[in-house]
């Protein structure tokens, strides 16, 4: 927990806010963090979380765009391909969040100077 004046924040709240994630995104992100180094298809994630495939695809897309998860393509023998997803390295994720928080802090500092 982080105390800031009159409010206490859970780290997960800061991550959710910093990245603009939904509850489904956070649920999926936490699953990936608990299952590091394992690659999943969207179908596997849908079955694991009992969420429809569209919801999973939307969350995976958002997490990938935000650089929270990484993706690799696996070509199928009969043609076509599937994407597999896993969480980025912990240090990369920490740096990602820290840069967002640092940017916010700098903007607050600039606003205080104008005040």
mmCIF file of C-alpha atoms in Angstrom:
data_model
loop_
_atom_site.group_PDB
_atom_site.id
_atom_site.type_symbol
_atom_site.label_atom_id
_atom_site.label_comp_id
_atom_site.label_asym_id
_atom_site.label_seq_id
_atom_site.Cartn_x
_atom_site.Cartn_y
_atom_site.Cartn_z
ATOM 1 C CA UNK A 1 0.000 0.000 0.000
ATOM 2 C CA UNK A 2 1.074 3.535 -0.665
ATOM 3 C CA UNK A 3 -0.063 6.436 1.503
ATOM 4 C CA UNK A 4 -0.587 9.763 -0.206
ATOM 5 C CA UNK A 5 -1.920 12.468 2.096
ATOM 6 C CA UNK A 6 -5.519 11.446 2.809
ATOM 7 C CA UNK A 7 -5.682 8.337 0.609
ATOM 8 C CA UNK A 8 -4.034 4.933 0.623
ATOM 9 C CA UNK A 9 -3.534 3.141 -2.694
ATOM 10 C CA UNK A 10 -3.018 -0.515 -3.451
ATOM 11 C CA UNK A 11 -0.222 -0.974 -5.972
ATOM 12 C CA UNK A 12 -2.699 -2.787 -8.248
ATOM 13 C CA UNK A 13 -4.860 0.381 -8.299
ATOM 14 C CA UNK A 14 -1.870 2.441 -9.418
ATOM 15 C CA UNK A 15 -1.076 -0.067 -12.175
ATOM 16 C CA UNK A 16 -4.725 -0.170 -13.282
ATOM 17 C CA UNK A 17 -4.970 3.616 -13.403
ATOM 18 C CA UNK A 18 -1.525 4.185 -14.949
ATOM 19 C CA UNK A 19 -2.226 1.809 -17.821
ATOM 20 C CA UNK A 20 -5.960 2.458 -18.161
ATOM 21 C CA UNK A 21 -6.856 -1.204 -17.654
ATOM 22 C CA UNK A 22 -10.249 -2.817 -17.075
ATOM 23 C CA UNK A 23 -11.032 -5.382 -14.371
ATOM 24 C CA UNK A 24 -10.723 -8.149 -16.979
ATOM 25 C CA UNK A 25 -7.331 -6.788 -18.043
ATOM 26 C CA UNK A 26 -6.104 -6.773 -14.434
ATOM 27 C CA UNK A 27 -7.418 -10.291 -13.836
ATOM 28 C CA UNK A 28 -5.588 -11.517 -16.931
ATOM 29 C CA UNK A 29 -2.410 -9.591 -16.073
ATOM 30 C CA UNK A 30 -2.342 -11.134 -12.578
ATOM 31 C CA UNK A 31 -2.855 -14.590 -14.088
ATOM 32 C CA UNK A 32 0.113 -14.040 -16.406
ATOM 33 C CA UNK A 33 2.232 -12.823 -13.477
ATOM 34 C CA UNK A 34 1.364 -15.952 -11.492
ATOM 35 C CA UNK A 35 2.230 -18.137 -14.504
ATOM 36 C CA UNK A 36 5.450 -16.610 -15.770
ATOM 37 C CA UNK A 37 7.298 -18.196 -18.683
ATOM 38 C CA UNK A 38 4.183 -20.056 -19.857
ATOM 39 C CA UNK A 39 2.732 -19.106 -23.241
ATOM 40 C CA UNK A 40 -1.055 -19.176 -23.711
ATOM 41 C CA UNK A 41 -3.453 -18.922 -26.623
ATOM 42 C CA UNK A 42 -6.547 -16.760 -26.288
ATOM 43 C CA UNK A 43 -8.625 -19.944 -26.353
ATOM 44 C CA UNK A 44 -6.710 -21.391 -23.387
ATOM 45 C CA UNK A 45 -7.139 -18.120 -21.494
ATOM 46 C CA UNK A 46 -10.857 -18.071 -22.269
ATOM 47 C CA UNK A 47 -11.278 -21.603 -20.908
ATOM 48 C CA UNK A 48 -9.106 -20.907 -17.857
ATOM 49 C CA UNK A 49 -11.047 -17.794 -16.835
ATOM 50 C CA UNK A 50 -14.510 -18.767 -18.019
ATOM 51 C CA UNK A 51 -14.713 -15.569 -20.070
ATOM 52 C CA UNK A 52 -15.869 -15.388 -23.656
ATOM 53 C CA UNK A 53 -13.215 -15.321 -26.339
ATOM 54 C CA UNK A 54 -14.054 -11.760 -27.416
ATOM 55 C CA UNK A 55 -13.437 -10.427 -23.887
ATOM 56 C CA UNK A 56 -10.107 -12.271 -23.715
ATOM 57 C CA UNK A 57 -9.064 -11.044 -27.163
ATOM 58 C CA UNK A 58 -9.878 -7.452 -26.209
ATOM 59 C CA UNK A 59 -7.891 -7.709 -22.950
ATOM 60 C CA UNK A 60 -4.945 -9.429 -24.619
ATOM 61 C CA UNK A 61 -4.885 -6.761 -27.330
ATOM 62 C CA UNK A 62 -4.898 -3.954 -24.744
ATOM 63 C CA UNK A 63 -2.213 -5.628 -22.583
ATOM 64 C CA UNK A 64 -0.038 -6.203 -25.645
ATOM 65 C CA UNK A 65 -0.461 -2.602 -26.829
ATOM 66 C CA UNK A 66 0.536 -1.386 -23.349
ATOM 67 C CA UNK A 67 3.675 -3.631 -23.420
ATOM 68 C CA UNK A 68 2.474 -5.669 -20.420
ATOM 69 C CA UNK A 69 2.508 -8.965 -22.323
ATOM 70 C CA UNK A 70 4.476 -10.153 -25.306
ATOM 71 C CA UNK A 71 3.271 -12.173 -28.264
ATOM 72 C CA UNK A 72 4.794 -14.754 -30.549
ATOM 73 C CA UNK A 73 3.419 -16.377 -33.666
ATOM 74 C CA UNK A 74 3.342 -20.138 -34.083
ATOM 75 C CA UNK A 75 2.756 -21.449 -37.592
ATOM 76 C CA UNK A 76 0.417 -24.419 -37.924
ATOM 77 C CA UNK A 77 1.310 -27.498 -39.978
ATOM 78 C CA UNK A 78 -1.782 -27.267 -42.178
ATOM 79 C CA UNK A 79 -1.294 -23.552 -42.792
ATOM 80 C CA UNK A 80 -2.296 -20.553 -40.777
ATOM 81 C CA UNK A 81 -0.959 -19.533 -37.407
ATOM 82 C CA UNK A 82 -1.877 -18.811 -33.801
ATOM 83 C CA UNK A 83 -0.578 -16.210 -31.400
ATOM 84 C CA UNK A 84 0.758 -17.139 -27.968
ATOM 85 C CA UNK A 85 1.086 -14.679 -25.090
ATOM 86 C CA UNK A 86 3.077 -14.356 -21.873
ATOM 87 C CA UNK A 87 3.988 -11.586 -19.423
ATOM 88 C CA UNK A 88 7.015 -9.372 -20.074
ATOM 89 C CA UNK A 89 10.038 -9.582 -17.807
ATOM 90 C CA UNK A 90 9.403 -8.207 -14.325
ATOM 91 C CA UNK A 91 12.086 -5.497 -14.631
ATOM 92 C CA UNK A 92 10.554 -4.277 -17.896
ATOM 93 C CA UNK A 93 7.127 -4.110 -16.267
ATOM 94 C CA UNK A 94 8.469 -2.220 -13.235
ATOM 95 C CA UNK A 95 10.229 0.266 -15.495
ATOM 96 C CA UNK A 96 7.059 0.740 -17.548
ATOM 97 C CA UNK A 97 4.992 1.631 -14.466
ATOM 98 C CA UNK A 98 7.762 3.735 -12.929
ATOM 99 C CA UNK A 99 8.060 5.867 -16.084
ATOM 100 C CA UNK A 100 4.314 6.533 -16.072
ATOM 101 C CA UNK A 101 4.326 7.485 -12.381
ATOM 102 C CA UNK A 102 7.440 9.623 -12.860
ATOM 103 C CA UNK A 103 5.764 11.447 -15.757
ATOM 104 C CA UNK A 104 2.718 12.093 -13.594
ATOM 105 C CA UNK A 105 4.938 13.394 -10.785
ATOM 106 C CA UNK A 106 6.717 15.764 -13.177
ATOM 107 C CA UNK A 107 3.366 17.104 -14.440
ATOM 108 C CA UNK A 108 2.225 17.700 -10.846
ATOM 109 C CA UNK A 109 5.486 19.527 -10.171
ATOM 110 C CA UNK A 110 4.989 21.772 -13.223
ATOM 111 C CA UNK A 111 1.416 22.568 -12.166
ATOM 112 C CA UNK A 112 2.605 23.450 -8.660
ATOM 113 C CA UNK A 113 5.167 25.868 -10.105
ATOM 114 C CA UNK A 114 2.362 27.637 -12.026
ATOM 115 C CA UNK A 115 0.055 27.762 -8.998
#
